[in-house]
Short mmCIF file of C-alpha atoms in Angstrom, two decimals:
data_model
loop_
_atom_site.label_atom_id
_atom_site.label_comp_id
_atom_site.label_asym_id
_atom_site.label_seq_id
_atom_site.Cartn_x
_atom_site.Cartn_y
_atom_site.Cartn_z
CA MET B 1 -7.42 -29.21 -8.98
CA VAL B 2 -9.02 -26.51 -6.56
CA GLU B 3 -11.45 -24.76 -8.51
CA SER B 4 -10.33 -21.13 -9.27
CA ARG B 5 -12.08 -17.50 -9.59
CA LEU B 6 -9.40 -15.61 -11.72
CA SER B 7 -8.85 -17.31 -15.49
CA GLY B 8 -5.76 -15.90 -15.95
CA PRO B 9 -3.13 -15.57 -17.83
CA VAL B 10 -1.47 -13.55 -14.77
CA ARG B 11 1.96 -11.78 -15.58
CA VAL B 12 4.02 -11.44 -12.18
CA VAL B 13 7.24 -8.51 -12.37
CA GLY B 14 9.61 -9.52 -9.98
CA VAL B 15 10.13 -12.50 -8.68
CA GLY B 16 11.22 -12.76 -5.22
CA LEU B 17 9.75 -14.14 -2.06
CA LEU B 18 6.10 -12.55 -3.14
CA GLY B 19 6.50 -12.89 -6.62
CA ALA B 20 7.43 -16.02 -6.53
CA SER B 21 4.73 -16.98 -3.94
CA ILE B 22 2.25 -15.71 -5.76
CA GLY B 23 2.86 -17.54 -8.82
CA LEU B 24 3.05 -21.13 -6.80
CA GLY B 25 -0.15 -20.31 -5.39
CA LEU B 26 -1.92 -19.56 -8.78
CA ARG B 27 -0.12 -22.33 -10.48
CA ALA B 28 -1.57 -24.59 -7.48
CA ARG B 29 -4.70 -23.76 -8.64
CA GLY B 30 -4.16 -24.66 -12.61
CA ILE B 31 -4.22 -20.51 -13.61
CA GLU B 32 -1.10 -19.58 -16.25
CA VAL B 33 1.65 -17.30 -14.62
CA GLN B 34 3.76 -15.37 -17.04
CA LEU B 35 7.15 -14.83 -14.95
CA ALA B 36 9.48 -11.53 -15.41
CA ASP B 37 12.41 -10.09 -13.48
CA ALA B 38 15.33 -7.76 -14.17
CA SER B 39 17.59 -10.77 -12.53
CA PRO B 40 18.01 -13.06 -15.35
CA THR B 41 18.94 -15.86 -12.53
CA HIS B 42 16.11 -15.07 -10.32
CA LEU B 43 13.93 -15.62 -13.16
CA ALA B 44 15.56 -18.67 -13.80
CA ILE B 45 15.07 -20.03 -10.50
CA ALA B 46 11.62 -19.20 -10.11
CA VAL B 47 10.41 -21.27 -13.47
CA ASP B 48 12.52 -24.61 -12.31
CA TYR B 49 10.70 -24.45 -8.98
CA GLY B 50 7.44 -23.81 -10.76
CA ALA B 51 6.00 -20.58 -10.25
CA GLY B 52 5.31 -19.96 -13.82
CA ARG B 53 6.79 -19.56 -17.19
CA ALA B 54 9.23 -17.03 -18.43
CA ALA B 55 7.56 -14.23 -20.18
CA GLU B 56 7.34 -13.93 -23.76
CA PRO B 57 6.66 -11.06 -26.63
CA GLY B 58 3.00 -11.47 -27.54
CA ASP B 59 1.29 -12.27 -24.32
CA THR B 60 -1.46 -11.09 -23.79
CA PRO B 61 -2.10 -11.05 -19.27
CA ALA B 62 -5.27 -10.23 -17.95
CA LEU B 63 -3.90 -8.99 -14.87
CA ILE B 64 -0.53 -7.89 -13.79
CA VAL B 65 1.08 -7.32 -10.50
CA VAL B 66 4.29 -6.01 -9.78
CA CYS B 67 6.12 -7.32 -7.00
CA VAL B 68 9.41 -4.64 -7.14
CA PRO B 69 11.35 -2.81 -4.58
CA PRO B 70 9.32 0.23 -3.60
CA ASP B 71 11.58 3.35 -4.74
CA VAL B 72 10.87 1.47 -8.41
CA THR B 73 7.08 -0.01 -7.91
CA ALA B 74 5.55 3.46 -9.60
CA ASP B 75 8.27 3.44 -12.60
CA VAL B 76 7.23 -0.54 -13.76
CA ILE B 77 3.34 0.10 -12.79
CA ALA B 78 3.81 3.08 -15.36
CA ALA B 79 5.57 0.91 -17.81
CA GLU B 80 3.19 -1.97 -17.35
CA LEU B 81 -0.15 -0.02 -18.20
CA ALA B 82 2.05 1.33 -21.35
CA ALA B 83 3.03 -2.17 -22.56
CA TYR B 84 -0.36 -4.00 -21.87
CA PRO B 85 -3.77 -1.25 -22.47
CA ASP B 86 -6.00 -4.08 -22.24
CA ALA B 87 -4.39 -5.44 -18.48
CA ILE B 88 -5.64 -4.35 -15.07
CA VAL B 89 -2.56 -3.80 -12.93
CA THR B 90 -1.74 -4.34 -8.88
CA ASP B 91 1.40 -4.26 -6.70
CA VAL B 92 2.15 -5.52 -3.54
CA ALA B 93 4.08 -2.91 -1.95
CA SER B 94 3.55 -2.01 1.68
CA VAL B 95 3.34 1.56 0.95
CA LYS B 96 0.36 2.92 -1.17
CA LEU B 97 0.02 7.05 -0.85
CA GLY B 98 3.06 7.66 -2.43
CA ILE B 99 2.66 5.47 -5.62
CA PHE B 100 -0.39 6.32 -5.91
CA ASP B 101 0.31 9.85 -5.94
CA ASP B 102 3.21 9.40 -8.34
CA LEU B 103 1.22 7.85 -10.55
CA SER B 104 -1.58 10.39 -11.06
CA ALA B 105 0.94 13.01 -11.21
CA ARG B 106 2.38 11.48 -14.54
CA GLY B 107 -1.39 10.93 -16.22
CA ALA B 108 -1.11 6.65 -16.13
CA ASP B 109 -4.48 5.14 -16.71
CA LEU B 110 -5.55 4.62 -12.62
CA SER B 111 -8.72 3.21 -14.31
CA ARG B 112 -6.58 0.16 -14.72
CA TYR B 113 -4.62 -0.07 -11.54
CA LEU B 114 -5.51 -0.39 -8.02
CA GLY B 115 -2.89 -1.14 -5.70
CA SER B 116 -2.79 -3.97 -2.85
CA HIS B 117 -0.30 -5.18 -0.11
CA PRO B 118 -0.56 -8.45 1.53
CA LEU B 119 0.82 -8.58 4.71
CA ALA B 120 2.75 -11.57 4.47
CA GLY B 121 6.41 -12.59 4.67
CA ARG B 122 9.40 -14.59 5.80
CA GLU B 123 12.66 -13.57 7.34
CA ARG B 124 13.91 -14.99 4.70
CA GLY B 125 13.89 -13.40 0.93
CA GLY B 126 13.87 -14.61 -3.05
CA PRO B 127 12.26 -17.42 -5.13
CA LEU B 128 13.75 -20.02 -3.27
CA SER B 129 11.68 -18.97 0.16
CA GLY B 130 8.57 -18.70 -1.82
CA ARG B 131 5.54 -20.76 -0.63
CA ALA B 132 2.12 -21.06 -2.07
CA ASP B 133 0.62 -21.00 1.07
CA LEU B 134 2.18 -18.00 1.94
CA PHE B 135 -0.75 -15.65 2.01
CA VAL B 136 -3.59 -18.05 3.90
CA GLY B 137 -5.36 -16.53 6.07
CA ARG B 138 -3.11 -13.63 5.81
CA PRO B 139 -4.95 -9.82 5.63
CA TRP B 140 -4.30 -8.50 2.03
CA VAL B 141 -5.14 -4.56 1.65
CA VAL B 142 -6.89 -3.33 -1.34
CA ALA B 143 -6.31 0.28 -1.67
CA ALA B 144 -9.80 1.52 -2.94
CA HIS B 145 -9.82 4.43 -4.87
CA ASP B 146 -12.50 5.99 -7.06
CA GLY B 147 -10.70 6.01 -10.60
CA ILE B 148 -11.24 2.18 -10.96
CA SER B 149 -14.57 0.47 -11.27
CA TYR B 150 -15.69 -2.30 -9.25
CA GLN B 151 -16.25 -4.32 -12.32
CA ARG B 152 -12.78 -4.12 -13.76
CA ALA B 153 -11.43 -3.90 -9.51
CA SER B 154 -13.13 -7.62 -9.19
CA VAL B 155 -10.13 -9.22 -10.62
CA ILE B 156 -7.89 -8.43 -8.13
CA ASP B 157 -10.30 -9.69 -5.49
CA ASP B 158 -10.47 -13.14 -7.03
CA LEU B 159 -6.64 -12.82 -6.98
CA ILE B 160 -6.53 -12.37 -3.17
CA LEU B 161 -8.99 -15.14 -2.59
CA ASP B 162 -7.57 -17.68 -4.80
CA LEU B 163 -4.38 -17.14 -2.58
CA GLY B 164 -6.32 -18.13 0.24
CA ALA B 165 -6.03 -14.50 1.80
CA THR B 166 -8.73 -12.02 3.63
CA LEU B 167 -9.65 -9.26 1.40
CA VAL B 168 -9.25 -5.81 3.67
CA GLU B 169 -10.47 -2.38 1.85
CA MET B 170 -9.03 1.01 2.50
CA THR B 171 -7.97 3.96 0.91
CA ALA B 172 -4.62 4.59 0.76
CA ALA B 173 -3.95 7.14 3.10
CA GLU B 174 -5.82 4.81 5.95
CA HIS B 175 -3.52 1.80 4.49
CA ASP B 176 -0.29 3.83 5.39
CA ARG B 177 -1.32 5.24 8.61
CA ALA B 178 -2.35 1.97 9.89
CA VAL B 179 1.00 -0.10 8.39
CA ALA B 180 3.21 2.49 10.24
CA LEU B 181 1.56 1.75 13.19
CA VAL B 182 1.88 -1.98 13.35
CA SER B 183 4.84 -2.81 10.96
CA HIS B 184 7.03 0.06 10.33
CA ALA B 185 7.32 1.57 14.11
CA PRO B 186 7.63 -1.93 15.11
CA GLN B 187 10.44 -2.24 12.85
CA VAL B 188 12.11 0.43 14.19
CA VAL B 189 11.64 -0.33 18.02
CA SER B 190 13.03 -3.88 17.20
CA SER B 191 16.37 -2.68 15.22
CA LEU B 192 17.23 -0.10 17.85
CA MET B 193 16.77 -2.58 21.00
CA ALA B 194 18.66 -5.15 18.47
CA ARG B 195 21.42 -2.84 18.18
CA ARG B 196 22.02 -2.52 22.46
CA LEU B 197 23.05 -5.92 21.70
CA THR B 198 26.29 -5.59 19.36
CA GLU B 199 28.79 -4.57 22.32
CA ALA B 200 27.21 -6.36 25.17
CA PRO B 201 29.06 -8.63 27.01
CA HIS B 202 28.80 -12.38 25.53
CA SER B 203 27.83 -13.67 29.39
CA ALA B 204 24.86 -11.19 29.24
CA VAL B 205 23.63 -12.28 25.71
CA ASN B 206 24.17 -15.84 26.34
CA LEU B 207 21.39 -14.75 28.90
CA SER B 208 18.71 -14.20 26.31
CA GLY B 209 15.49 -15.64 26.67
CA GLN B 210 12.26 -15.56 24.72
CA GLY B 211 11.21 -12.14 25.48
CA LEU B 212 14.54 -10.54 23.54
CA ARG B 213 13.45 -13.23 20.80
CA ASP B 214 10.76 -12.04 20.51
CA VAL B 215 11.56 -7.96 20.47
CA THR B 216 14.02 -8.47 18.19
CA ARG B 217 12.92 -10.66 15.69
CA ILE B 218 12.63 -8.77 12.81
CA ALA B 219 15.74 -6.32 13.58
CA ALA B 220 17.09 -9.19 11.15
CA SER B 221 15.17 -7.75 7.97
CA ASP B 222 16.57 -6.48 4.68
CA PRO B 223 18.08 -2.56 5.70
CA GLU B 224 18.11 -1.38 2.20
CA LEU B 225 14.62 -2.57 1.22
CA TRP B 226 13.65 -0.57 5.12
CA VAL B 227 15.07 2.31 4.04
CA GLN B 228 12.89 2.82 0.98
CA ILE B 229 9.61 1.64 3.04
CA LEU B 230 10.63 4.22 6.12
CA GLY B 231 11.54 6.84 3.78
CA ALA B 232 8.30 6.46 1.91
CA ASN B 233 5.81 6.19 4.72
CA ALA B 234 8.03 8.74 6.84
CA GLU B 235 5.32 11.29 8.05
CA PRO B 236 3.05 8.82 9.72
CA VAL B 237 6.05 6.80 10.97
CA LEU B 238 7.36 9.69 12.75
CA GLU B 239 4.03 10.66 14.94
CA ILE B 240 4.20 7.17 15.84
CA LEU B 241 7.66 7.41 16.91
CA ARG B 242 7.37 10.94 18.59
CA ALA B 243 4.45 9.37 20.63
CA TYR B 244 6.80 6.45 21.61
CA ARG B 245 9.46 8.92 22.42
CA ASP B 246 6.89 10.47 24.85
CA ASP B 247 6.13 7.27 26.96
CA LEU B 248 9.81 6.42 27.18
CA ASP B 249 10.48 10.13 28.31
CA ARG B 250 7.96 9.32 31.20
CA PHE B 251 9.23 5.69 31.82
CA ILE B 252 12.80 7.42 32.05
CA ASP B 253 11.68 10.10 34.66
CA ALA B 254 9.81 7.48 36.48
CA LEU B 255 12.94 5.27 36.81
CA ALA B 256 15.42 8.25 37.70
CA ASP B 257 13.92 8.54 40.91
CA PRO B 258 11.74 4.96 41.88
CA ALA B 259 10.77 5.92 45.00
CA ALA B 260 9.55 9.66 44.06
CA PRO B 261 5.93 9.96 45.22
CA GLY B 262 3.76 8.35 42.21
CA ALA B 263 6.94 6.68 40.16
CA ARG B 264 6.09 3.49 40.63
CA ARG B 265 2.32 4.31 39.67
CA ARG B 266 3.47 6.08 36.59
CA ILE B 267 5.70 2.62 36.03
CA ALA B 268 2.37 0.75 36.51
CA GLU B 269 0.28 2.45 34.69
CA GLU B 270 2.57 2.05 31.95
CA ILE B 271 2.90 -1.85 31.74
CA VAL B 272 -0.98 -2.03 32.07
CA GLY B 273 -1.51 0.13 29.08
CA GLY B 274 0.54 -2.47 27.40
CA ASN B 275 -1.22 -5.23 28.14
CA THR B 276 -4.44 -3.50 27.26
CA GLY B 277 -2.92 -2.97 23.89
CA VAL B 278 -1.60 -6.45 23.14
CA GLN B 279 -5.30 -7.66 23.99
CA ARG B 280 -5.99 -5.75 20.60
CA ILE B 281 -4.17 -8.02 18.91
CA PRO B 282 -6.46 -10.47 16.96
CA GLY B 283 -5.43 -14.13 17.55
CA LYS B 284 -6.13 -16.78 15.31
CA HIS B 285 -7.96 -16.51 12.19
CA GLY B 286 -8.28 -12.58 13.37
CA VAL B 287 -10.12 -13.48 15.89
CA ASP B 288 -9.28 -10.99 19.29
CA ARG B 289 -9.92 -14.08 21.48
CA ARG B 290 -7.43 -14.56 24.28
CA PHE B 291 -6.40 -18.14 25.17
CA THR B 292 -4.52 -20.09 28.19
CA THR B 293 -1.09 -20.79 27.73
CA LEU B 294 0.17 -24.11 29.31
CA VAL B 295 4.17 -24.62 29.40
CA VAL B 296 5.17 -28.20 28.71
CA MET B 297 8.72 -29.20 29.22
CA VAL B 298 9.75 -31.38 26.67
CA ASP B 299 12.67 -33.92 26.35
CA ASP B 300 15.68 -32.74 23.66
CA THR B 301 15.35 -36.27 22.31
CA PRO B 302 14.11 -37.31 18.59
CA GLY B 303 10.37 -37.30 18.27
CA GLN B 304 9.28 -35.80 21.67
CA LEU B 305 7.74 -32.84 20.50
CA ALA B 306 5.63 -34.78 17.54
CA ARG B 307 4.65 -37.17 20.39
CA LEU B 308 3.25 -34.14 22.42
CA LEU B 309 1.20 -32.83 19.30
CA ASN B 310 0.02 -36.14 18.78
CA GLU B 311 -1.10 -36.55 22.15
CA ILE B 312 -2.87 -33.65 22.54
CA GLY B 313 -5.21 -34.15 19.40
CA GLU B 314 -5.61 -37.41 21.12
CA VAL B 315 -7.67 -35.91 23.71
CA GLY B 316 -9.31 -33.72 21.44
CA VAL B 317 -8.08 -30.26 22.20
CA ASN B 318 -7.68 -28.42 19.61
CA LEU B 319 -3.83 -26.20 19.58
CA GLU B 320 -4.84 -22.28 18.83
CA ASP B 321 -0.53 -21.43 18.74
CA LEU B 322 2.56 -22.96 19.92
CA ARG B 323 6.12 -21.68 20.46
CA LEU B 324 9.38 -23.15 21.38
CA GLU B 325 12.09 -21.94 23.76
CA HIS B 326 15.32 -23.68 23.83
CA SER B 327 18.09 -22.59 26.49
CA PRO B 328 21.71 -23.12 25.42
CA GLY B 329 22.98 -25.91 27.18
CA ALA B 330 19.61 -27.18 28.81
CA GLN B 331 18.13 -30.84 27.85
CA PHE B 332 14.91 -29.92 27.55
CA GLY B 333 12.70 -27.34 25.77
CA LEU B 334 9.96 -25.65 26.81
CA ALA B 335 6.42 -25.64 24.85
CA GLU B 336 4.17 -22.87 24.98
CA ILE B 337 0.88 -24.34 23.97
CA GLN B 338 -1.92 -21.66 23.65
CA ILE B 339 -5.74 -23.34 24.01
CA VAL B 340 -8.83 -21.93 24.94
CA PRO B 341 -9.30 -21.50 28.57
CA GLU B 342 -12.21 -24.08 29.00
CA ALA B 343 -10.11 -26.82 27.89
CA ALA B 344 -6.64 -25.86 30.04
CA GLU B 345 -7.97 -28.00 33.26
CA SER B 346 -8.94 -31.40 31.63
CA LEU B 347 -5.56 -31.11 29.21
CA THR B 348 -2.94 -30.25 32.09
CA GLU B 349 -4.49 -33.26 34.15
CA GLU B 350 -4.79 -35.42 30.85
CA LEU B 351 -0.72 -34.54 29.81
CA ALA B 352 0.22 -35.23 33.50
CA ARG B 353 -1.20 -38.48 33.66
CA ARG B 354 0.95 -39.39 30.36
CA GLY B 355 4.07 -38.06 32.11
CA TRP B 356 4.14 -34.85 30.98
CA ARG B 357 6.09 -32.10 33.05
CA ILE B 358 3.64 -29.06 32.95
CA ALA B 359 6.17 -26.00 33.97
CA GLY B 360 3.45 -23.23 34.16
#
């Protein structure tokens, strides 16, 4: 069993995807986890799944992690602080400033509270979607404030590091502005784009490729949850969406008359701006490094993808990322393989020698 920084016990309130994953990750390190949830069914599933045991009267947790919907997070934190006067409390809500201000206005003991937010998730929710490795390599923000000592806050650092996440320290306001840009506004853009598909003819939708799937992947998210998140972080999201609207207006004006002087240049500049922006998105291990993409055709038969991956390993090339595309009706898929640029030529030659078809 891997050595743990935490000694526990840890109480997890709310055993959906994040709560169950935290429980599973801590239990894998031998830490006692006490689970609580408003839904007896969710609680029973999480216990059966191995995320911890059901909380009992008389429990004395050292750390409490609140994993409930954003609109009740402050209420639950205040109740936990009152019920367990010796425990440190954190939460995993995706908006931080409003919760902190609410607790401050109530006079809650902020010397025992420090908000946090793991930037990890899946398209599916609930305890059955929990994974012990959900947070590995993912950023986990700690919303620092002056009301809690470093010594008390260190137990939350231990939680984050034990679960394999990367600790990032920000103020609550900095966090909310950051997630508005990288998470909340993209959700709106994705949902609105996907909405264009609702009345589109089937003949058009059937042409969908990876580009549309990439843009709309997160549009399948839970509407109720996003109403809460966007309502709690409305101001910074509005700022980004208004700037985005200005960008769209410029693009629309250029497309309205593409032959007008300067129109094509304006379109090109907007596309180039996107090129520049996407280059800033961190890649593997959070490193801002560009990779070369090889597109390999993979026959739609059992074992072919596994053979491809195995042979890439045999060649001695490290696979940085992998994306699959399979068009309807086609008897093959496209594996987009990302590797370091210096390995591209040798891998292309070796795969071709082994009979693989390189599409790009």
